[in-house]
Coordinates of C-alpha atoms and ligand atoms in Angstrom, one line a residue:
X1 CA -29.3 -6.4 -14.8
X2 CA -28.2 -2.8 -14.0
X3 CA -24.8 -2.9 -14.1
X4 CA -22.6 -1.2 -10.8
X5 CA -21.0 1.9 -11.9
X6 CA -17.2 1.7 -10.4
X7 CA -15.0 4.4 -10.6
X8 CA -11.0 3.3 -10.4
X9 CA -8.5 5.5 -9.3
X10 CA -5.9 5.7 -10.8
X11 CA -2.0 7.4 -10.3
X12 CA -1.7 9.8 -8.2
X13 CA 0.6 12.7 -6.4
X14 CA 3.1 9.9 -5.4
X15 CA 6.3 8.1 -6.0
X16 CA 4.6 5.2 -7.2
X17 CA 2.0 6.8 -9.7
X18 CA 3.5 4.7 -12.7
X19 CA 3.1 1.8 -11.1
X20 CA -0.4 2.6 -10.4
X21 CA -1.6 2.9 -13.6
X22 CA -0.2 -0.5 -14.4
X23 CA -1.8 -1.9 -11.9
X24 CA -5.4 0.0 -12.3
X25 CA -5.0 -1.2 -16.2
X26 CA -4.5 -4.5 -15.0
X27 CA -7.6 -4.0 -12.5
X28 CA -9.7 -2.6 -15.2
X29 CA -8.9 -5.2 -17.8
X30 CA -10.3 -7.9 -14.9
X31 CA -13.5 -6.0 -13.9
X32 CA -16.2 -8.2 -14.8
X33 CA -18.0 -6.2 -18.0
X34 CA -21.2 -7.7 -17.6
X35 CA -21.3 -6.4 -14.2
X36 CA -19.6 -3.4 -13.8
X37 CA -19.5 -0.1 -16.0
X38 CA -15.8 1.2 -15.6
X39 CA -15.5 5.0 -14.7
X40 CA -11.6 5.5 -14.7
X41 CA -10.3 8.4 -12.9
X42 CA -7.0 9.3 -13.3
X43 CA -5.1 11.8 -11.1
X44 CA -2.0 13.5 -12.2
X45 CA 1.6 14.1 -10.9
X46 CA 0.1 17.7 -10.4
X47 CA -2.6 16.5 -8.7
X48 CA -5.3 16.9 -11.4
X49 CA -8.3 14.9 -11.2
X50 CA -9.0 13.8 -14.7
X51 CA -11.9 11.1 -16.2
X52 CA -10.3 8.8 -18.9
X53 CA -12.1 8.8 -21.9
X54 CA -9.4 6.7 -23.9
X55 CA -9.4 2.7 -24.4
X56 CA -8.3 0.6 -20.9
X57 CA -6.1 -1.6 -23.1
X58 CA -4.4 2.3 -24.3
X59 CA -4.0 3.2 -20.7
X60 CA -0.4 4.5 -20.5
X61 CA 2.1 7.3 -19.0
X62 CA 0.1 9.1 -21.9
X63 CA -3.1 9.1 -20.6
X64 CA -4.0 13.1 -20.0
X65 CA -4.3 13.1 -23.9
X66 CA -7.7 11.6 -23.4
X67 CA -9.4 13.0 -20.3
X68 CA -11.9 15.7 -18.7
X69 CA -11.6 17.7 -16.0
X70 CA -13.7 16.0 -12.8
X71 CA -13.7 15.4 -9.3
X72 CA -15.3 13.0 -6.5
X73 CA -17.4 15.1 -4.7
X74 CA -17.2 15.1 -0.6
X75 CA -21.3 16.3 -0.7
X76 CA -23.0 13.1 0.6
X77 CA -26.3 14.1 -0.4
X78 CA -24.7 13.3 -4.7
X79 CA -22.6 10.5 -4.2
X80 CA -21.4 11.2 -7.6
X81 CA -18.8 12.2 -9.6
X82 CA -18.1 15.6 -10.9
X83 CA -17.4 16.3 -15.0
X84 CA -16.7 19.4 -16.3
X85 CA -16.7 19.8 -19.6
X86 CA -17.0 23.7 -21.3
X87 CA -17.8 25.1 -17.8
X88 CA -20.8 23.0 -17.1
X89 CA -21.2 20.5 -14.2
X90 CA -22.6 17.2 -15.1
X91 CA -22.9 14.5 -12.2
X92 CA -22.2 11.0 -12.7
X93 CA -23.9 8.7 -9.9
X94 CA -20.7 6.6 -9.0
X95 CA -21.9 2.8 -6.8
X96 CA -18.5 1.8 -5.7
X97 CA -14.7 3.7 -5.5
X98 CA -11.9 0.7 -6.4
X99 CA -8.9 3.1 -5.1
X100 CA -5.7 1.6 -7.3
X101 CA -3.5 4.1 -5.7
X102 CA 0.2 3.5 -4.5
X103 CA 2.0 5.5 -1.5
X104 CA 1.1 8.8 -0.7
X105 CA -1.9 11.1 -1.3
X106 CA -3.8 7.7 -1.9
X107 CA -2.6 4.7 0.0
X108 CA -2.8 6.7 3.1
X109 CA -6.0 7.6 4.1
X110 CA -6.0 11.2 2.4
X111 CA -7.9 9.6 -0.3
X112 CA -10.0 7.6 2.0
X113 CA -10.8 10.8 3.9
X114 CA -12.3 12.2 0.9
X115 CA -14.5 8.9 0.1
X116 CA -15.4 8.5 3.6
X117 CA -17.1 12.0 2.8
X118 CA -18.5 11.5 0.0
X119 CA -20.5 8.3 1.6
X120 CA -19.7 6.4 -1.6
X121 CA -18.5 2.8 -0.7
X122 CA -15.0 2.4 -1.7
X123 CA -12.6 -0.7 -1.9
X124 CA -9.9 -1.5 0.9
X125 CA -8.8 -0.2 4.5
X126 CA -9.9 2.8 6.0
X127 CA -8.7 6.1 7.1
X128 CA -6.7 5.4 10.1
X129 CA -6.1 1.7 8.8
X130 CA -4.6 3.2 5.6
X131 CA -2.4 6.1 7.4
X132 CA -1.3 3.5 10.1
X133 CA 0.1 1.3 8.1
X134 CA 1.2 3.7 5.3
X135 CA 3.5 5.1 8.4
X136 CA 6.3 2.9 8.8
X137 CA 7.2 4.6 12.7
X138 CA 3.7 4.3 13.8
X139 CA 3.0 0.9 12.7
X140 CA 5.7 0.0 14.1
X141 CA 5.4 1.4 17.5
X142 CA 2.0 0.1 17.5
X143 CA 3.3 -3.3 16.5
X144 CA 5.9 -2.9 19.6
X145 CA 3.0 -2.5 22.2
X146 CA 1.7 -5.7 21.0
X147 CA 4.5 -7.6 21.2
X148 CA 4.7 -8.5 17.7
X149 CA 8.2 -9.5 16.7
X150 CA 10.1 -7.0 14.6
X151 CA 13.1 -5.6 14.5
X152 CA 15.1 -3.0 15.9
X153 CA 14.2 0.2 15.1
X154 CA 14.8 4.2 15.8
X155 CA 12.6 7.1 14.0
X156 CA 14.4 10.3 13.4
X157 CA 12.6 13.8 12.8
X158 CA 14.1 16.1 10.4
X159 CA 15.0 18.9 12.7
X160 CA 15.6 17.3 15.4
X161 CA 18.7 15.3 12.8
X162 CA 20.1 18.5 11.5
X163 CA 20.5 20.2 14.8
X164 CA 22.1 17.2 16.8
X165 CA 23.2 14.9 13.5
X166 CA 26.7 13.8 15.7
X167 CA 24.3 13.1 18.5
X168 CA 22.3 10.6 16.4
X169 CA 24.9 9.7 14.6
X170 CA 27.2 8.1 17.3
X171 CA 23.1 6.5 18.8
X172 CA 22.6 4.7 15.5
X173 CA 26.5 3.2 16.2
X174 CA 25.7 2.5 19.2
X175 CA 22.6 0.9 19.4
X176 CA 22.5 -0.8 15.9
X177 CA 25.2 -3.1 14.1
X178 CA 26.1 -2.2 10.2
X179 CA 24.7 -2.8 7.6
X180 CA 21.3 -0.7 8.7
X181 CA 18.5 0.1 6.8
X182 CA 17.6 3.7 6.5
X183 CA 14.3 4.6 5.0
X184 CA 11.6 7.3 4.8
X185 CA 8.3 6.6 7.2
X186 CA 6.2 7.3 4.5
X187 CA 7.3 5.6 1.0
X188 CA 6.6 2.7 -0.9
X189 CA 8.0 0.6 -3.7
X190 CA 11.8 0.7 -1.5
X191 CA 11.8 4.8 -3.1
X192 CA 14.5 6.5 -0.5
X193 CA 15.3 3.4 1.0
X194 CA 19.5 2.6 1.4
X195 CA 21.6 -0.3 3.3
X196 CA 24.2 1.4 4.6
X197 CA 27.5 -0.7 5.7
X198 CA 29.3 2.2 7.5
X199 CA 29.3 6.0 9.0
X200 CA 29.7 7.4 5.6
X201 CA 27.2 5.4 3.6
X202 CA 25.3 6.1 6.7
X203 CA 25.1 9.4 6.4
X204 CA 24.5 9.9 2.8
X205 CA 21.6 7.4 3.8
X206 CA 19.9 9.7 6.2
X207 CA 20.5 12.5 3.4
X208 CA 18.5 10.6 0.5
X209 CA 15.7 9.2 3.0
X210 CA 15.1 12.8 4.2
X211 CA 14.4 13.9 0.4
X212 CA 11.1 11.8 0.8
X213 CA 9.8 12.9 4.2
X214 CA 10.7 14.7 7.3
X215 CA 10.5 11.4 9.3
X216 CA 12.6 8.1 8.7
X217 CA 13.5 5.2 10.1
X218 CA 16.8 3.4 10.9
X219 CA 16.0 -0.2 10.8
X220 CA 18.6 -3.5 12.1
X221 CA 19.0 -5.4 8.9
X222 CA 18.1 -8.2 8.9
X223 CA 20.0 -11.5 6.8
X224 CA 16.7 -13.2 6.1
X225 CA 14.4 -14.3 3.5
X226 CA 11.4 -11.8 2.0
X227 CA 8.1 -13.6 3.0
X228 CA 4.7 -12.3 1.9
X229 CA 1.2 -13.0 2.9
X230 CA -2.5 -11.5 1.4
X231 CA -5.5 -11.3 3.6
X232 CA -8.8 -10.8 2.4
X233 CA -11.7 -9.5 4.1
X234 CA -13.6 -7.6 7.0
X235 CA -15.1 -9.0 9.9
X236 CA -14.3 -12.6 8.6
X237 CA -11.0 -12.7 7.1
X238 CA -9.0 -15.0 4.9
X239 CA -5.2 -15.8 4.5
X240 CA -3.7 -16.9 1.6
X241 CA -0.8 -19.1 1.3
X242 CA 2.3 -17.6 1.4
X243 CA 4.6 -16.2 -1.1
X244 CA 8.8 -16.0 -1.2
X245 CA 10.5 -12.9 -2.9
X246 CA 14.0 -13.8 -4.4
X247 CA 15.4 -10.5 -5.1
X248 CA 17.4 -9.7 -8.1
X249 CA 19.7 -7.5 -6.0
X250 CA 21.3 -7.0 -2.7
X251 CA 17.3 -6.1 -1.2
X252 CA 14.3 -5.7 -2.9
X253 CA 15.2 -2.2 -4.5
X254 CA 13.0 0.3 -6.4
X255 CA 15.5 -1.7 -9.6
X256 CA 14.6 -5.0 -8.4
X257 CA 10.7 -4.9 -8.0
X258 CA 10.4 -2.5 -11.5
X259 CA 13.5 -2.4 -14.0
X260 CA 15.8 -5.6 -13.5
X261 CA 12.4 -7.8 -14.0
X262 CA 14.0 -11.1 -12.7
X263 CA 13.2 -10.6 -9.1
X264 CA 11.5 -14.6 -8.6
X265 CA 8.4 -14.8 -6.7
X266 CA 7.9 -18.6 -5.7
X267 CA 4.4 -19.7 -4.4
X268 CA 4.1 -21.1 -2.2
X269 CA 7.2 -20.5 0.0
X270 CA 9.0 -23.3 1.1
X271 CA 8.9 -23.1 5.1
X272 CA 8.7 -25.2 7.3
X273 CA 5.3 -25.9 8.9
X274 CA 5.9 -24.2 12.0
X275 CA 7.1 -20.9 10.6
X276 CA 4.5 -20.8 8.3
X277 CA 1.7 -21.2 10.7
X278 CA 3.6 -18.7 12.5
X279 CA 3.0 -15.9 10.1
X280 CA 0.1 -16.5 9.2
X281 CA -1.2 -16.0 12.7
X282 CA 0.6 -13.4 13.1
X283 CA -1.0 -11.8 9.8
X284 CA -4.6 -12.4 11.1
X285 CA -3.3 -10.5 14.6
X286 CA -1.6 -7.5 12.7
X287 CA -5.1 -7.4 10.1
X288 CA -6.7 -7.0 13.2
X289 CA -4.4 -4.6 15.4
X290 CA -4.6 -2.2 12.5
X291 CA -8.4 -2.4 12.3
X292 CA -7.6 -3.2 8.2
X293 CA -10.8 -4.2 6.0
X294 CA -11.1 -5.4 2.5
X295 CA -7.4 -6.2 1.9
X296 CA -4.2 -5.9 2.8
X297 CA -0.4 -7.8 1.8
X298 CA 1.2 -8.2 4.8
X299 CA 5.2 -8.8 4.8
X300 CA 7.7 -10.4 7.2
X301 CA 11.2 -11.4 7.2
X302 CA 12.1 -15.1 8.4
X303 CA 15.8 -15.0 9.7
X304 CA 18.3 -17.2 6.8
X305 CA 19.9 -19.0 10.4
X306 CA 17.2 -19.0 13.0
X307 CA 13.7 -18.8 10.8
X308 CA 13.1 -16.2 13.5
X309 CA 10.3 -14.3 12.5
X310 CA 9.9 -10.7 11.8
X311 CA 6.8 -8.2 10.9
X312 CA 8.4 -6.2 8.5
X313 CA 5.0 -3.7 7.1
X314 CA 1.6 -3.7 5.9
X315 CA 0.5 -2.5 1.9
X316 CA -3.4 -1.6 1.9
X317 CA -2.7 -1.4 -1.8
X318 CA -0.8 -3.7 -2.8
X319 CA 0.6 -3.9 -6.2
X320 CA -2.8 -5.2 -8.5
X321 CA -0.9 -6.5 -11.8
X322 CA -1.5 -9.9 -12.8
X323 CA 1.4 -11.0 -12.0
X324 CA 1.9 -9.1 -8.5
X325 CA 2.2 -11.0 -5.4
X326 CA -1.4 -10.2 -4.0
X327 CA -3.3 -11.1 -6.8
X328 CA -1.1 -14.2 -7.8
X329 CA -1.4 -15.8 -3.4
X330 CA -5.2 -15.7 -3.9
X331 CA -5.2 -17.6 -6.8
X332 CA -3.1 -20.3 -6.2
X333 CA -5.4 -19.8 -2.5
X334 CA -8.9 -20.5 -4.5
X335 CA -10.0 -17.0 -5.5
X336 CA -9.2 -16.1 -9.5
X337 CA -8.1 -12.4 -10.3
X338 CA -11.9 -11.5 -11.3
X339 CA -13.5 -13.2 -8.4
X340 CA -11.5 -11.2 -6.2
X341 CA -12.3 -7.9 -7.7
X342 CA -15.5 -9.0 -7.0
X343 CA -15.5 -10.2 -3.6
X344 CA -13.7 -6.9 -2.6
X345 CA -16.4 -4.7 -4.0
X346 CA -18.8 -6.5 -2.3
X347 CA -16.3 -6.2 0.8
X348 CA -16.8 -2.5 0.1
X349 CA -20.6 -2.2 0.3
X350 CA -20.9 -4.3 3.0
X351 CA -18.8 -2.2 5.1
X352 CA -20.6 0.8 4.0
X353 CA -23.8 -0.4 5.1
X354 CA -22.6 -1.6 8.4
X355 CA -22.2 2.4 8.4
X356 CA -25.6 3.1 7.8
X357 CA -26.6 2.5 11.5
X358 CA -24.7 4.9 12.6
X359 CA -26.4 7.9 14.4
X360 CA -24.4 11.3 13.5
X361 CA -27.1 13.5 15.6
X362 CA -28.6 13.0 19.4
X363 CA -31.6 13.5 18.7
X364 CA -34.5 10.8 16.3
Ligands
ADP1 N1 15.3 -4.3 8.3 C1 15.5 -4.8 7.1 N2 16.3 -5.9 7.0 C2 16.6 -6.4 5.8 N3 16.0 -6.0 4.6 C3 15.2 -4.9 4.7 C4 14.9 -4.3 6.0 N4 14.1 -3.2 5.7 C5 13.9 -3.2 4.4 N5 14.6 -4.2 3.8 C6 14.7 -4.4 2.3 O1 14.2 -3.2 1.6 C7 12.9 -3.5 0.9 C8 12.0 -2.4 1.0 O2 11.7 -2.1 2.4 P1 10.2 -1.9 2.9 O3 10.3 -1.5 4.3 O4 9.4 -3.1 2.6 O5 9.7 -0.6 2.1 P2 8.6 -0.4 0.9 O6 7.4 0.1 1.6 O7 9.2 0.6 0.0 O8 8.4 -1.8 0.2 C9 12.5 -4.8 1.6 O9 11.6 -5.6 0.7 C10 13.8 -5.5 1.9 O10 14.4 -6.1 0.7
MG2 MG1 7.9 -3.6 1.2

């Protein structure tokens, strides 16, 4: 049996490129040898795009020691990938693309963009599913006009805060109650993201949200429990069971999801029927609304007092270690780690050849 030739991506110009590379190890270690040759591509903080020659079990912060210069090309006609070793360009046919990118520059659609190019299937949402919901303000406002139940919320532009900040200032009092959340539109892993319980804390909010993008959110907290849900799939779409986060800290920080390591994640959450039927309708409507394929973790808050609940975001890549949430809900759901890589790399090809019938000329 030829075996598929699947390149993982790896790291990344983002906040979140450590966690990445655990997460594409993780990924790698999973892939299915008998069926799939591993082509790791790893891209730097710089923005380097670098093949991995080293072992996947060695795969650390370290890994430019062991790599060559290469890229994805967007020319259709190859659907390959790029080495260049002592100036000369050697292609490597590539089957499938298994992005295991966090946040920006990967999780967005920018990397997407590229692979849609190329014509080279590749694993999870789209372009404009993968910038949608990578944009907090626009999922959001496309969540409003739904009526899906979230929060309340305000997005703030960067020059428009430093030349009225008392303006939005004395808003944010007016129209929120402390504590708020502040946070950048585009982020991951909670990275810029501050509870703030007065004007002052406030403000130095705004400040640090601001260092990660030129558009943030102000966000109602709200007192409720962190519940997560993975879907799988394109035109037919599964839901897993659901899963609880117990954070180590006051909210799930950038310290409580990577350094404290005692954040609890209990599967299945405890709700009660009715809630959890709740969300997980509502996760098959937002799949939907933001035209996501392959996969997606969807999160929501459920209120501590009322069980109201709340659409919090959408992760098109979610974190892929073995013991993240994603991974772990479609196991205990029926699907083991290695059967899922699979079924989302045939998720991927499928999709692609839906694509095939699509005319990109008038005329023939
Ligand atoms: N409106 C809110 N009410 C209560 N907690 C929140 C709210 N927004 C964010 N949080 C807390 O901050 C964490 C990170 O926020 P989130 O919007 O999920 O960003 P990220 O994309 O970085 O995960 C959440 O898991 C939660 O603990
Ligand atoms: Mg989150």
């Amino acid at each position: 049996m030829t075996k598929l030739k699947v390149a993982v991506l790896f790291g990344g110009v983002s906040t979140e490129h450590e966690v990445s590379i655990v997460s594409a190890k993780s990924v790698m270690q999973n892939l299915d040898k008998e069926k799939y040759e591993i082509i790791p591509i790893g891209i730097t903080k710089e923005g380097k795009w670098l093949l991995y020659t080293g072992k996947i079990e060695d795969l650390d912060s370290k890994w430019t020691m062991y790599s060559i210069e290469c890229f994805i090309s967007p020319d259709r006609t190859k659907k390959a990938l790029v080495k260049i070793k002592d100036s000369e360009a050697t292609f490597i046919d590539i089957d499938v693309v298994f992005p295991v990118l966090h946040g920006l520059n990967g999780e967005d659609g920018t990397v997407q963009g590229l692979l849609e190019l190329s014509g080279i299937p590749y694993v999870g949402c789209g372009v404009l599913s993968s910038a949608l919901c990578m944009d907090k303000a626009f999922a959001k406002k496309l969540a409003l006009l739904e009526g899906i139940p979230q929060g309340h919320f305000l997005v703030i532009y960067k020059d428009e805060y430093l030349s009225k900040k008392e303006y939005f200032i004395r808003r944010i009092e007016s129209e929120f109650s402390y504590p708020v959340f502040v946070k950048p539109a585009n982020s991951g892993s909670s990275v810029g993201i501050s509870k703030a319980k007065d004007k002052d804390e406030l403000i130095l909010a705004i400040h640090e949200a601001f260092l990660y993008d030129t558009k943030i959110l102000i966000e109602q907290a709200i007192n409720a429990r962190e519940i997560e849900c993975a879907v799988l799939g394109n035109s037919e779409i599964l839901v897993s069971a659901l899963g609880e986060i117990v954070p180590s800290r006051e909210f799930y920080s950038y310290e409580a999801k990577y350094i404290d390591g005692s954040s609890e994640l209990i599967i299945p959450a405890k709700l009660e029927k009715q809630v959890e039927d709740e969300i997980k309708e509502l996760a098959v409507k937002i799949y939907k609304l933001f035209e996501c394929s392959g996969m997606a973790r969807i999160d929501f808050f459920v209120d501590k007092e009322t069980n109201k609940v709340y659409f919090n975001e959408v992760n098109t890549i979610p974190g892929f270690t073995s013991i993240s949430m994603y991974p772990k809900l479609m196991e205990y759901s029926g699907i083991p780690y290695p059967q899922l890589l699979d079924k989302l790399i045939q998720l991927a090809i499928e999709k692609n050849q839906q694509k095939q019938s699509i005319k990109y000329s008038k005329e023939g």
